[in-house]
PDB file of N, CA and C in Angstrom:
ATOM      1  N   MET A   1      54.308 -86.313 109.632  1.00 74.00           N
ATOM      2  CA  MET A   1      53.409 -86.098 108.533  1.00 74.00           C
ATOM      3  C   MET A   1      53.021 -84.616 108.476  1.00 74.00           C
ATOM      4  N   GLU A   2      52.968 -84.090 107.276  1.00 84.00           N
ATOM      5  CA  GLU A   2      52.609 -82.681 107.079  1.00 84.00           C
ATOM      6  C   GLU A   2      51.180 -82.582 106.547  1.00 84.00           C
ATOM      7  N   TYR A   3      50.373 -81.832 107.231  1.00 90.00           N
ATOM      8  CA  TYR A   3      48.978 -81.654 106.839  1.00 90.00           C
ATOM      9  C   TYR A   3      48.705 -80.294 106.203  1.00 90.00           C
ATOM     10  N   GLN A   4      49.731 -79.468 106.093  1.00 91.00           N
ATOM     11  CA  GLN A   4      49.516 -78.115 105.585  1.00 91.00           C
ATOM     12  C   GLN A   4      48.979 -78.110 104.154  1.00 91.00           C
ATOM     13  N   GLY A   5      49.461 -79.001 103.323  1.00 91.00           N
ATOM     14  CA  GLY A   5      48.978 -79.063 101.942  1.00 91.00           C
ATOM     15  C   GLY A   5      47.505 -79.427 101.872  1.00 91.00           C
ATOM     16  N   LEU A   6      47.088 -80.391 102.698  1.00 94.00           N
ATOM     17  CA  LEU A   6      45.676 -80.775 102.724  1.00 94.00           C
ATOM     18  C   LEU A   6      44.804 -79.644 103.255  1.00 94.00           C
ATOM     19  N   ILE A   7      45.285 -78.984 104.295  1.00 94.00           N
ATOM     20  CA  ILE A   7      44.528 -77.867 104.865  1.00 94.00           C
ATOM     21  C   ILE A   7      44.403 -76.742 103.845  1.00 94.00           C
ATOM     22  N   LEU A   8      45.495 -76.421 103.163  1.00 94.00           N
ATOM     23  CA  LEU A   8      45.461 -75.361 102.153  1.00 94.00           C
ATOM     24  C   LEU A   8      44.539 -75.740 100.995  1.00 94.00           C
ATOM     25  N   GLY A   9      44.568 -76.991 100.574  1.00 95.00           N
ATOM     26  CA  GLY A   9      43.686 -77.445  99.499  1.00 95.00           C
ATOM     27  C   GLY A   9      42.218 -77.345  99.876  1.00 95.00           C
ATOM     28  N   MET A  10      41.881 -77.794 101.086  1.00 96.00           N
ATOM     29  CA  MET A  10      40.489 -77.685 101.535  1.00 96.00           C
ATOM     30  C   MET A  10      40.070 -76.228 101.675  1.00 96.00           C
ATOM     31  N   ALA A  11      40.948 -75.402 102.204  1.00 95.00           N
ATOM     32  CA  ALA A  11      40.630 -73.979 102.358  1.00 95.00           C
ATOM     33  C   ALA A  11      40.447 -73.311 101.000  1.00 95.00           C
ATOM     34  N   THR A  12      41.232 -73.713 100.013  1.00 96.00           N
ATOM     35  CA  THR A  12      41.103 -73.138  98.669  1.00 96.00           C
ATOM     36  C   THR A  12      39.761 -73.496  98.044  1.00 96.00           C
ATOM     37  N   VAL A  13      39.384 -74.766  98.126  1.00 96.00           N
ATOM     38  CA  VAL A  13      38.095 -75.191  97.571  1.00 96.00           C
ATOM     39  C   VAL A  13      36.955 -74.470  98.282  1.00 96.00           C
ATOM     40  N   TRP A  14      37.012 -74.374  99.605  1.00 96.00           N
ATOM     41  CA  TRP A  14      35.969 -73.689 100.362  1.00 96.00           C
ATOM     42  C   TRP A  14      35.909 -72.208  99.990  1.00 96.00           C
ATOM     43  N   THR A  15      37.069 -71.583  99.828  1.00 96.00           N
ATOM     44  CA  THR A  15      37.115 -70.160  99.485  1.00 96.00           C
ATOM     45  C   THR A  15      36.525 -69.909  98.104  1.00 96.00           C
ATOM     46  N   ILE A  16      36.852 -70.751  97.131  1.00 95.00           N
ATOM     47  CA  ILE A  16      36.288 -70.598  95.787  1.00 95.00           C
ATOM     48  C   ILE A  16      34.774 -70.762  95.839  1.00 95.00           C
ATOM     49  N   TRP A  17      34.298 -71.772  96.558  1.00 95.00           N
ATOM     50  CA  TRP A  17      32.861 -71.985  96.687  1.00 95.00           C
ATOM     51  C   TRP A  17      32.192 -70.780  97.354  1.00 95.00           C
ATOM     52  N   PHE A  18      32.784 -70.292  98.443  1.00 94.00           N
ATOM     53  CA  PHE A  18      32.193 -69.186  99.201  1.00 94.00           C
ATOM     54  C   PHE A  18      32.144 -67.901  98.380  1.00 94.00           C
ATOM     55  N   THR A  19      33.242 -67.561  97.696  1.00 93.00           N
ATOM     56  CA  THR A  19      33.242 -66.320  96.917  1.00 93.00           C
ATOM     57  C   THR A  19      32.288 -66.421  95.729  1.00 93.00           C
ATOM     58  N   ARG A  20      32.141 -67.585  95.144  1.00 91.00           N
ATOM     59  CA  ARG A  20      31.180 -67.762  94.045  1.00 91.00           C
ATOM     60  C   ARG A  20      29.750 -67.564  94.551  1.00 91.00           C
ATOM     61  N   LEU A  21      29.463 -68.122  95.728  1.00 92.00           N
ATOM     62  CA  LEU A  21      28.144 -67.961  96.325  1.00 92.00           C
ATOM     63  C   LEU A  21      27.858 -66.488  96.633  1.00 92.00           C
ATOM     64  N   VAL A  22      28.836 -65.789  97.196  1.00 90.00           N
ATOM     65  CA  VAL A  22      28.668 -64.366  97.501  1.00 90.00           C
ATOM     66  C   VAL A  22      28.478 -63.569  96.215  1.00 90.00           C
ATOM     67  N   CYS A  23      29.194 -63.943  95.167  1.00 88.00           N
ATOM     68  CA  CYS A  23      29.063 -63.268  93.871  1.00 88.00           C
ATOM     69  C   CYS A  23      27.642 -63.422  93.328  1.00 88.00           C
ATOM     70  N   ILE A  24      27.117 -64.617  93.343  1.00 84.00           N
ATOM     71  CA  ILE A  24      25.771 -64.871  92.825  1.00 84.00           C
ATOM     72  C   ILE A  24      24.727 -64.128  93.651  1.00 84.00           C
ATOM     73  N   LYS A  25      24.819 -64.225  94.969  1.00 85.00           N
ATOM     74  CA  LYS A  25      23.843 -63.550  95.833  1.00 85.00           C
ATOM     75  C   LYS A  25      23.973 -62.036  95.727  1.00 85.00           C
ATOM     76  N   GLY A  26      25.194 -61.541  95.628  1.00 84.00           N
ATOM     77  CA  GLY A  26      25.393 -60.099  95.521  1.00 84.00           C
ATOM     78  C   GLY A  26      24.784 -59.517  94.265  1.00 84.00           C
ATOM     79  N   VAL A  27      24.983 -60.182  93.131  1.00 82.00           N
ATOM     80  CA  VAL A  27      24.408 -59.691  91.874  1.00 82.00           C
ATOM     81  C   VAL A  27      22.894 -59.849  91.901  1.00 82.00           C
ATOM     82  N   TYR A  28      22.400 -60.913  92.491  1.00 80.00           N
ATOM     83  CA  TYR A  28      20.954 -61.128  92.563  1.00 80.00           C
ATOM     84  C   TYR A  28      20.270 -60.003  93.339  1.00 80.00           C
ATOM     85  N   TYR A  29      20.859 -59.617  94.471  1.00 80.00           N
ATOM     86  CA  TYR A  29      20.228 -58.616  95.321  1.00 80.00           C
ATOM     87  C   TYR A  29      20.621 -57.183  94.985  1.00 80.00           C
ATOM     88  N   MET A  30      21.844 -56.961  94.467  1.00 79.00           N
ATOM     89  CA  MET A  30      22.331 -55.597  94.289  1.00 79.00           C
ATOM     90  C   MET A  30      22.685 -55.234  92.857  1.00 79.00           C
ATOM     91  N   GLY A  31      22.896 -56.201  91.979  1.00 72.00           N
ATOM     92  CA  GLY A  31      23.298 -55.905  90.609  1.00 72.00           C
ATOM     93  C   GLY A  31      24.792 -55.637  90.515  1.00 72.00           C
ATOM     94  N   ARG A  32      25.206 -55.019  89.420  1.00 72.00           N
ATOM     95  CA  ARG A  32      26.620 -54.782  89.160  1.00 72.00           C
ATOM     96  C   ARG A  32      27.316 -53.917  90.216  1.00 72.00           C
ATOM     97  N   PRO A  33      26.644 -52.977  90.883  1.00 77.00           N
ATOM     98  CA  PRO A  33      27.349 -52.143  91.864  1.00 77.00           C
ATOM     99  C   PRO A  33      27.964 -52.921  93.017  1.00 77.00           C
ATOM    100  N   PHE A  34      27.822 -54.238  93.025  1.00 79.00           N
ATOM    101  CA  PHE A  34      28.376 -55.059  94.102  1.00 79.00           C
ATOM    102  C   PHE A  34      29.885 -55.272  93.968  1.00 79.00           C
ATOM    103  N   TRP A  35      30.473 -55.054  92.792  1.00 86.00           N
ATOM    104  CA  TRP A  35      31.874 -55.402  92.577  1.00 86.00           C
ATOM    105  C   TRP A  35      32.859 -54.638  93.469  1.00 86.00           C
ATOM    106  N   PRO A  36      32.619 -53.396  93.913  1.00 90.00           N
ATOM    107  CA  PRO A  36      33.593 -52.749  94.798  1.00 90.00           C
ATOM    108  C   PRO A  36      33.795 -53.480  96.126  1.00 90.00           C
ATOM    109  N   VAL A  37      32.792 -54.231  96.566  1.00 89.00           N
ATOM    110  CA  VAL A  37      32.950 -55.021  97.785  1.00 89.00           C
ATOM    111  C   VAL A  37      34.066 -56.040  97.587  1.00 89.00           C
ATOM    112  N   PHE A  38      34.079 -56.685  96.428  1.00 91.00           N
ATOM    113  CA  PHE A  38      35.135 -57.646  96.126  1.00 91.00           C
ATOM    114  C   PHE A  38      36.497 -56.961  96.013  1.00 91.00           C
ATOM    115  N   LEU A  39      36.540 -55.773  95.451  1.00 94.00           N
ATOM    116  CA  LEU A  39      37.799 -55.047  95.303  1.00 94.00           C
ATOM    117  C   LEU A  39      38.404 -54.723  96.664  1.00 94.00           C
ATOM    118  N   VAL A  40      37.606 -54.175  97.561  1.00 96.00           N
ATOM    119  CA  VAL A  40      38.100 -53.808  98.891  1.00 96.00           C
ATOM    120  C   VAL A  40      38.514 -55.051  99.671  1.00 96.00           C
ATOM    121  N   ALA A  41      37.680 -56.090  99.635  1.00 95.00           N
ATOM    122  CA  ALA A  41      38.006 -57.321 100.356  1.00 95.00           C
ATOM    123  C   ALA A  41      39.261 -57.977  99.795  1.00 95.00           C
ATOM    124  N   GLY A  42      39.405 -57.983  98.476  1.00 96.00           N
ATOM    125  CA  GLY A  42      40.575 -58.606  97.854  1.00 96.00           C
ATOM    126  C   GLY A  42      41.863 -57.884  98.181  1.00 96.00           C
ATOM    127  N   ILE A  43      41.862 -56.568  98.041  1.00 97.00           N
ATOM    128  CA  ILE A  43      43.075 -55.799  98.347  1.00 97.00           C
ATOM    129  C   ILE A  43      43.398 -55.891  99.832  1.00 97.00           C
ATOM    130  N   GLY A  44      42.369 -55.811 100.675  1.00 97.00           N
ATOM    131  CA  GLY A  44      42.596 -55.934 102.115  1.00 97.00           C
ATOM    132  C   GLY A  44      43.183 -57.280 102.496  1.00 97.00           C
ATOM    133  N   ALA A  45      42.681 -58.340 101.900  1.00 97.00           N
ATOM    134  CA  ALA A  45      43.190 -59.678 102.206  1.00 97.00           C
ATOM    135  C   ALA A  45      44.623 -59.851 101.715  1.00 97.00           C
ATOM    136  N   LEU A  46      44.939 -59.312 100.544  1.00 97.00           N
ATOM    137  CA  LEU A  46      46.308 -59.446 100.034  1.00 97.00           C
ATOM    138  C   LEU A  46      47.298 -58.671 100.892  1.00 97.00           C
ATOM    139  N   VAL A  47      46.907 -57.496 101.349  1.00 97.00           N
ATOM    140  CA  VAL A  47      47.785 -56.730 102.246  1.00 97.00           C
ATOM    141  C   VAL A  47      47.950 -57.477 103.566  1.00 97.00           C
ATOM    142  N   ALA A  48      46.859 -58.037 104.087  1.00 97.00           N
ATOM    143  CA  ALA A  48      46.943 -58.806 105.329  1.00 97.00           C
ATOM    144  C   ALA A  48      47.827 -60.037 105.161  1.00 97.00           C
ATOM    145  N   ALA A  49      47.776 -60.668 103.996  1.00 97.00           N
ATOM    146  CA  ALA A  49      48.607 -61.853 103.750  1.00 97.00           C
ATOM    147  C   ALA A  49      50.090 -61.506 103.776  1.00 97.00           C
ATOM    148  N   LEU A  50      50.425 -60.293 103.347  1.00 97.00           N
ATOM    149  CA  LEU A  50      51.831 -59.878 103.356  1.00 97.00           C
ATOM    150  C   LEU A  50      52.388 -59.760 104.768  1.00 97.00           C
ATOM    151  N   PHE A  51      51.536 -59.428 105.726  1.00 96.00           N
ATOM    152  CA  PHE A  51      52.008 -59.166 107.080  1.00 96.00           C
ATOM    153  C   PHE A  51      51.652 -60.263 108.074  1.00 96.00           C
ATOM    154  N   THR A  52      51.163 -61.391 107.607  1.00 95.00           N
ATOM    155  CA  THR A  52      50.832 -62.510 108.486  1.00 95.00           C
ATOM    156  C   THR A  52      52.060 -63.403 108.637  1.00 95.00           C
ATOM    157  N   PRO A  53      52.528 -63.616 109.866  1.00 95.00           N
ATOM    158  CA  PRO A  53      53.770 -64.380 110.053  1.00 95.00           C
ATOM    159  C   PRO A  53      53.646 -65.881 109.763  1.00 95.00           C
ATOM    160  N   ASN A  54      52.499 -66.473 109.969  1.00 94.00           N
ATOM    161  CA  ASN A  54      52.311 -67.901 109.744  1.00 94.00           C
ATOM    162  C   ASN A  54      52.101 -68.148 108.251  1.00 94.00           C
ATOM    163  N   SER A  55      52.919 -69.013 107.663  1.00 93.00           N
ATOM    164  CA  SER A  55      52.854 -69.214 106.210  1.00 93.00           C
ATOM    165  C   SER A  55      51.545 -69.866 105.760  1.00 93.00           C
ATOM    166  N   LEU A  56      50.992 -70.788 106.538  1.00 94.00           N
ATOM    167  CA  LEU A  56      49.735 -71.428 106.157  1.00 94.00           C
ATOM    168  C   LEU A  56      48.584 -70.425 106.192  1.00 94.00           C
ATOM    169  N   VAL A  57      48.508 -69.655 107.255  1.00 95.00           N
ATOM    170  CA  VAL A  57      47.441 -68.656 107.378  1.00 95.00           C
ATOM    171  C   VAL A  57      47.606 -67.584 106.304  1.00 95.00           C
ATOM    172  N   SER A  58      48.843 -67.180 106.046  1.00 96.00           N
ATOM    173  CA  SER A  58      49.106 -66.195 105.001  1.00 96.00           C
ATOM    174  C   SER A  58      48.675 -66.723 103.637  1.00 96.00           C
ATOM    175  N   SER A  59      48.923 -67.996 103.380  1.00 95.00           N
ATOM    176  CA  SER A  59      48.513 -68.601 102.104  1.00 95.00           C
ATOM    177  C   SER A  59      47.000 -68.626 101.957  1.00 95.00           C
ATOM    178  N   ILE A  60      46.305 -68.980 103.017  1.00 96.00           N
ATOM    179  CA  ILE A  60      44.841 -69.029 102.971  1.00 96.00           C
ATOM    180  C   ILE A  60      44.269 -67.631 102.756  1.00 96.00           C
ATOM    181  N   ILE A  61      44.816 -66.641 103.444  1.00 97.00           N
ATOM    182  CA  ILE A  61      44.353 -65.261 103.266  1.00 97.00           C
ATOM    183  C   ILE A  61      44.655 -64.785 101.847  1.00 97.00           C
ATOM    184  N   GLY A  62      45.815 -65.154 101.315  1.00 97.00           N
ATOM    185  CA  GLY A  62      46.160 -64.785  99.944  1.00 97.00           C
ATOM    186  C   GLY A  62      45.227 -65.410  98.919  1.00 97.00           C
ATOM    187  N   VAL A  63      44.876 -66.673  99.117  1.00 97.00           N
ATOM    188  CA  VAL A  63      43.923 -67.340  98.222  1.00 97.00           C
ATOM    189  C   VAL A  63      42.577 -66.625  98.281  1.00 97.00           C
ATOM    190  N   PHE A  64      42.147 -66.253  99.477  1.00 97.00           N
ATOM    191  CA  PHE A  64      40.889 -65.518  99.617  1.00 97.00           C
ATOM    192  C   PHE A  64      40.957 -64.180  98.885  1.00 97.00           C
ATOM    193  N   GLY A  65      42.080 -63.479  99.002  1.00 97.00           N
ATOM    194  CA  GLY A  65      42.232 -62.190  98.324  1.00 97.00           C
ATOM    195  C   GLY A  65      42.151 -62.314  96.816  1.00 97.00           C
ATOM    196  N   PHE A  66      42.839 -63.294  96.254  1.00 96.00           N
ATOM    197  CA  PHE A  66      42.789 -63.473  94.802  1.00 96.00           C
ATOM    198  C   PHE A  66      41.423 -63.975  94.335  1.00 96.00           C
ATOM    199  N   CYS A  67      40.742 -64.776  95.150  1.00 95.00           N
ATOM    200  CA  CYS A  67      39.379 -65.192  94.788  1.00 95.00           C
ATOM    201  C   CYS A  67      38.440 -63.991  94.762  1.00 95.00           C
ATOM    202  N   CYS A  68      38.627 -63.066  95.692  1.00 94.00           N
ATOM    203  CA  CYS A  68      37.800 -61.852  95.687  1.00 94.00           C
ATOM    204  C   CYS A  68      38.079 -61.017  94.447  1.00 94.00           C
ATOM    205  N   LEU A  69      39.336 -60.879  94.078  1.00 95.00           N
ATOM    206  CA  LEU A  69      39.657 -60.108  92.876  1.00 95.00           C
ATOM    207  C   LEU A  69      39.109 -60.795  91.628  1.00 95.00           C
ATOM    208  N   TRP A  70      39.144 -62.103  91.589  1.00 94.00           N
ATOM    209  CA  TRP A  70      38.560 -62.845  90.473  1.00 94.00           C
ATOM    210  C   TRP A  70      37.044 -62.628  90.449  1.00 94.00           C
ATOM    211  N   GLY A  71      36.452 -62.473  91.615  1.00 91.00           N
ATOM    212  CA  GLY A  71      35.013 -62.257  91.718  1.00 91.00           C
ATOM    213  C   GLY A  71      34.539 -60.975  91.055  1.00 91.00           C
ATOM    214  N   ILE A  72      35.430 -59.996  90.873  1.00 91.00           N
ATOM    215  CA  ILE A  72      35.051 -58.756  90.190  1.00 91.00           C
ATOM    216  C   ILE A  72      34.623 -59.071  88.760  1.00 91.00           C
ATOM    217  N   GLY A  73      35.442 -59.812  88.048  1.00 89.00           N
ATOM    218  CA  GLY A  73      35.099 -60.193  86.677  1.00 89.00           C
ATOM    219  C   GLY A  73      33.871 -61.083  86.625  1.00 89.00           C
ATOM    220  N   GLU A  74      33.761 -61.994  87.581  1.00 88.00           N
ATOM    221  CA  GLU A  74      32.593 -62.871  87.627  1.00 88.00           C
ATOM    222  C   GLU A  74      31.317 -62.072  87.858  1.00 88.00           C
ATOM    223  N   THR A  75      31.400 -61.056  88.722  1.00 87.00           N
ATOM    224  CA  THR A  75      30.237 -60.218  88.999  1.00 87.00           C
ATOM    225  C   THR A  75      29.783 -59.490  87.745  1.00 87.00           C
ATOM    226  N   ILE A  76      30.717 -58.949  86.990  1.00 86.00           N
ATOM    227  CA  ILE A  76      30.376 -58.216  85.771  1.00 86.00           C
ATOM    228  C   ILE A  76      29.785 -59.164  84.727  1.00 86.00           C
ATOM    229  N   GLN A  77      30.395 -60.341  84.554  1.00 87.00           N
ATOM    230  CA  GLN A  77      29.866 -61.316  83.588  1.00 87.00           C
ATOM    231  C   GLN A  77      28.483 -61.819  84.000  1.00 87.00           C
ATOM    232  N   LEU A  78      28.302 -62.047  85.290  1.00 85.00           N
ATOM    233  CA  LEU A  78      27.017 -62.530  85.776  1.00 85.00           C
ATOM    234  C   LEU A  78      25.935 -61.471  85.589  1.00 85.00           C
ATOM    235  N   ASP A  79      26.280 -60.203  85.804  1.00 81.00           N
ATOM    236  CA  ASP A  79      25.307 -59.130  85.592  1.00 81.00           C
ATOM    237  C   ASP A  79      24.900 -59.061  84.120  1.00 81.00           C
ATOM    238  N   LYS A  80      25.840 -59.299  83.204  1.00 84.00           N
ATOM    239  CA  LYS A  80      25.498 -59.317  81.775  1.00 84.00           C
ATOM    240  C   LYS A  80      24.520 -60.445  81.469  1.00 84.00           C
ATOM    241  N   ARG A  81      24.711 -61.603  82.114  1.00 83.00           N
ATOM    242  CA  ARG A  81      23.781 -62.713  81.910  1.00 83.00           C
ATOM    243  C   ARG A  81      22.398 -62.381  82.462  1.00 83.00           C
ATOM    244  N   TYR A  82      22.366 -61.668  83.581  1.00 78.00           N
ATOM    245  CA  TYR A  82      21.081 -61.234  84.128  1.00 78.00           C
ATOM    246  C   TYR A  82      20.397 -60.280  83.160  1.00 78.00           C
ATOM    247  N   GLN A  83      21.153 -59.351  82.574  1.00 78.00           N
ATOM    248  CA  GLN A  83      20.574 -58.377  81.646  1.00 78.00           C
ATOM    249  C   GLN A  83      20.040 -59.046  80.382  1.00 78.00           C
ATOM    250  N   LYS A  84      20.684 -60.130  79.948  1.00 82.00           N
ATOM    251  CA  LYS A  84      20.201 -60.865  78.774  1.00 82.00           C
ATOM    252  C   LYS A  84      18.931 -61.648  79.082  1.00 82.00           C
ATOM    253  N   GLY A  85      18.618 -61.811  80.354  1.00 77.00           N
ATOM    254  CA  GLY A  85      17.421 -62.554  80.742  1.00 77.00           C
ATOM    255  C   GLY A  85      17.674 -64.012  81.039  1.00 77.00           C
ATOM    256  N   GLU A  86      18.937 -64.425  81.102  1.00 76.00           N
ATOM    257  CA  GLU A  86      19.242 -65.823  81.403  1.00 76.00           C
ATOM    258  C   GLU A  86      18.915 -66.164  82.852  1.00 76.00           C
ATOM    259  N   PHE A  87      18.962 -65.158  83.732  1.00 72.00           N
ATOM    260  CA  PHE A  87      18.615 -65.311  85.141  1.00 72.00           C
ATOM    261  C   PHE A  87      17.686 -64.166  85.511  1.00 72.00           C
ATOM    262  N   ALA A  88      16.962 -64.323  86.603  1.00 72.00           N
ATOM    263  CA  ALA A  88      16.059 -63.260  87.051  1.00 72.00           C
ATOM    264  C   ALA A  88      16.690 -62.511  88.223  1.00 72.00           C
ATOM    265  N   TYR A  89      16.604 -61.185  88.174  1.00 70.00           N
ATOM    266  CA  TYR A  89      17.038 -60.378  89.308  1.00 70.00           C
ATOM    267  C   TYR A  89      16.071 -60.580  90.475  1.00 70.00           C
ATOM    268  N   HIS A  90      16.470 -60.101  91.632  1.00 71.00           N
ATOM    269  CA  HIS A  90      15.573 -60.033  92.778  1.00 71.00           C
ATOM    270  C   HIS A  90      14.386 -59.157  92.368  1.00 71.00           C
ATOM    271  N   PRO A  91      13.154 -59.502  92.749  1.00 76.00           N
ATOM    272  CA  PRO A  91      11.988 -58.727  92.294  1.00 76.00           C
ATOM    273  C   PRO A  91      12.087 -57.226  92.579  1.00 76.00           C
ATOM    274  N   ARG A  92      12.634 -56.832  93.724  1.00 74.00           N
ATOM    275  CA  ARG A  92      12.788 -55.414  94.038  1.00 74.00           C
ATOM    276  C   ARG A  92      13.720 -54.745  93.044  1.00 74.00           C
ATOM    277  N   LEU A  93      14.829 -55.385  92.738  1.00 69.00           N
ATOM    278  CA  LEU A  93      15.789 -54.833  91.789  1.00 69.00           C
ATOM    279  C   LEU A  93      15.202 -54.804  90.383  1.00 69.00           C
ATOM    280  N   GLN A  94      14.416 -55.809  90.035  1.00 69.00           N
ATOM    281  CA  GLN A  94      13.776 -55.854  88.722  1.00 69.00           C
ATOM    282  C   GLN A  94      12.806 -54.687  88.560  1.00 69.00           C
ATOM    283  N   ARG A  95      12.027 -54.396  89.605  1.00 72.00           N
ATOM    284  CA  ARG A  95      11.087 -53.268  89.538  1.00 72.00           C
ATOM    285  C   ARG A  95      11.824 -51.945  89.379  1.00 72.00           C
ATOM    286  N   GLN A  96      12.945 -51.792  90.092  1.00 69.00           N
ATOM    287  CA  GLN A  96      13.724 -50.556  89.972  1.00 69.00           C
ATOM    288  C   GLN A  96      14.248 -50.383  88.554  1.00 69.00           C
ATOM    289  N   ARG A  97      14.739 -51.447  87.953  1.00 67.00           N
ATOM    290  CA  ARG A  97      15.257 -51.367  86.586  1.00 67.00           C
ATOM    291  C   ARG A  97      14.144 -51.053  85.589  1.00 67.00           C
ATOM    292  N   GLU A  98      12.969 -51.653  85.781  1.00 71.00           N
ATOM    293  CA  GLU A  98      11.849 -51.376  84.879  1.00 71.00           C
ATOM    294  C   GLU A  98      11.393 -49.924  84.995  1.00 71.00           C
ATOM    295  N   ARG A  99      11.352 -49.382  86.218  1.00 72.00           N
ATOM    296  CA  ARG A  99      10.977 -47.977  86.398  1.00 72.00           C
ATOM    297  C   ARG A  99      11.992 -47.057  85.747  1.00 72.00           C
ATOM    298  N   ALA A 100      13.271 -47.384  85.886  1.00 67.00           N
ATOM    299  CA  ALA A 100      14.313 -46.551  85.277  1.00 67.00           C
ATOM    300  C   ALA A 100      14.204 -46.581  83.753  1.00 67.00           C
ATOM    301  N   LYS A 101      13.928 -47.755  83.183  1.00 70.00           N
ATOM    302  CA  LYS A 101      13.772 -47.856  81.727  1.00 70.00           C
ATOM    303  C   LYS A 101      12.561 -47.067  81.247  1.00 70.00           C
ATOM    304  N   SER A 102      11.434 -47.179  81.973  1.00 74.00           N
ATOM    305  CA  SER A 102      10.233 -46.456  81.543  1.00 74.00           C
ATOM    306  C   SER A 102      10.421 -44.953  81.690  1.00 74.00           C
ATOM    307  N   ALA A 103      11.114 -44.521  82.735  1.00 70.00           N
ATOM    308  CA  ALA A 103      11.378 -43.091  82.897  1.00 70.00           C
ATOM    309  C   ALA A 103      12.294 -42.589  81.789  1.00 70.00           C
ATOM    310  N   ALA A 104      13.277 -43.393  81.414  1.00 67.00           N
ATOM    311  CA  ALA A 104      14.190 -42.994  80.339  1.00 67.00           C
ATOM    312  C   ALA A 104      13.459 -42.942  79.001  1.00 67.00           C
ATOM    313  N   SER A 105      12.570 -43.899  78.755  1.00 71.00           N
ATOM    314  CA  SER A 105      11.842 -43.886  77.484  1.00 71.00           C
ATOM    315  C   SER A 105      10.849 -42.727  77.437  1.00 71.00           C
ATOM    316  N   GLN A 106      10.244 -42.380  78.566  1.00 70.00           N
ATOM    317  CA  GLN A 106       9.347 -41.222  78.603  1.00 70.00           C
ATOM    318  C   GLN A 106      10.125 -39.934  78.384  1.00 70.00           C
ATOM    319  N   HIS A 107      11.310 -39.866  78.964  1.00 64.00           N
ATOM    320  CA  HIS A 107      12.156 -38.687  78.799  1.00 64.00           C
ATOM    321  C   HIS A 107      12.590 -38.546  77.340  1.00 64.00           C
ATOM    322  N   ASP A 108      12.927 -39.666  76.710  1.00 62.00           N
ATOM    323  CA  ASP A 108      13.335 -39.636  75.298  1.00 62.00           C
ATOM    324  C   ASP A 108      12.173 -39.243  74.389  1.00 62.00           C
ATOM    325  N   SER A 109      10.965 -39.716  74.704  1.00 63.00           N
ATOM    326  CA  SER A 109       9.819 -39.403  73.847  1.00 63.00           C
ATOM    327  C   SER A 109       9.392 -37.942  73.981  1.00 63.00           C
ATOM    328  N   THR A 110       9.621 -37.321  75.130  1.00 64.00           N
ATOM    329  CA  THR A 110       9.263 -35.909  75.291  1.00 64.00           C
ATOM    330  C   THR A 110      10.269 -34.995  74.615  1.00 64.00           C
ATOM    331  N   GLU A 111      11.504 -35.460  74.453  1.00 62.00           N
ATOM    332  CA  GLU A 111      12.530 -34.653  73.788  1.00 62.00           C
ATOM    333  C   GLU A 111      12.360 -34.647  72.283  1.00 62.00           C
ATOM    334  N   SER A 112      11.746 -35.676  71.700  1.00 56.00           N
ATOM    335  CA  SER A 112      11.626 -35.767  70.240  1.00 56.00           C
ATOM    336  C   SER A 112      10.581 -34.850  69.688  1.00 56.00           C
TER     337      SER A 112
END
């Protein structure tokens, strides 16, 4: 009996769940600047998958790499939803954004 397909399927579901969770938490705490983490992790995992001799382990690492790359788009879309007000940022990040907006509006009003 071959269990590799079941193992790969479970690993894929877990990887999708894990990267989605990291995406949500990353945007909540850090905002859009979090996407380079996914880029580095995704490219690193794909390169590692190329050089892993075991096909099952290589497949799992490859799935993780592509999930990280998919997370870049998810991070950007999720940040847009946060900006629309559909979700709330972390309070610290919210205060920073409000200060930046008020400083920009004060700067604009002094130039006029």
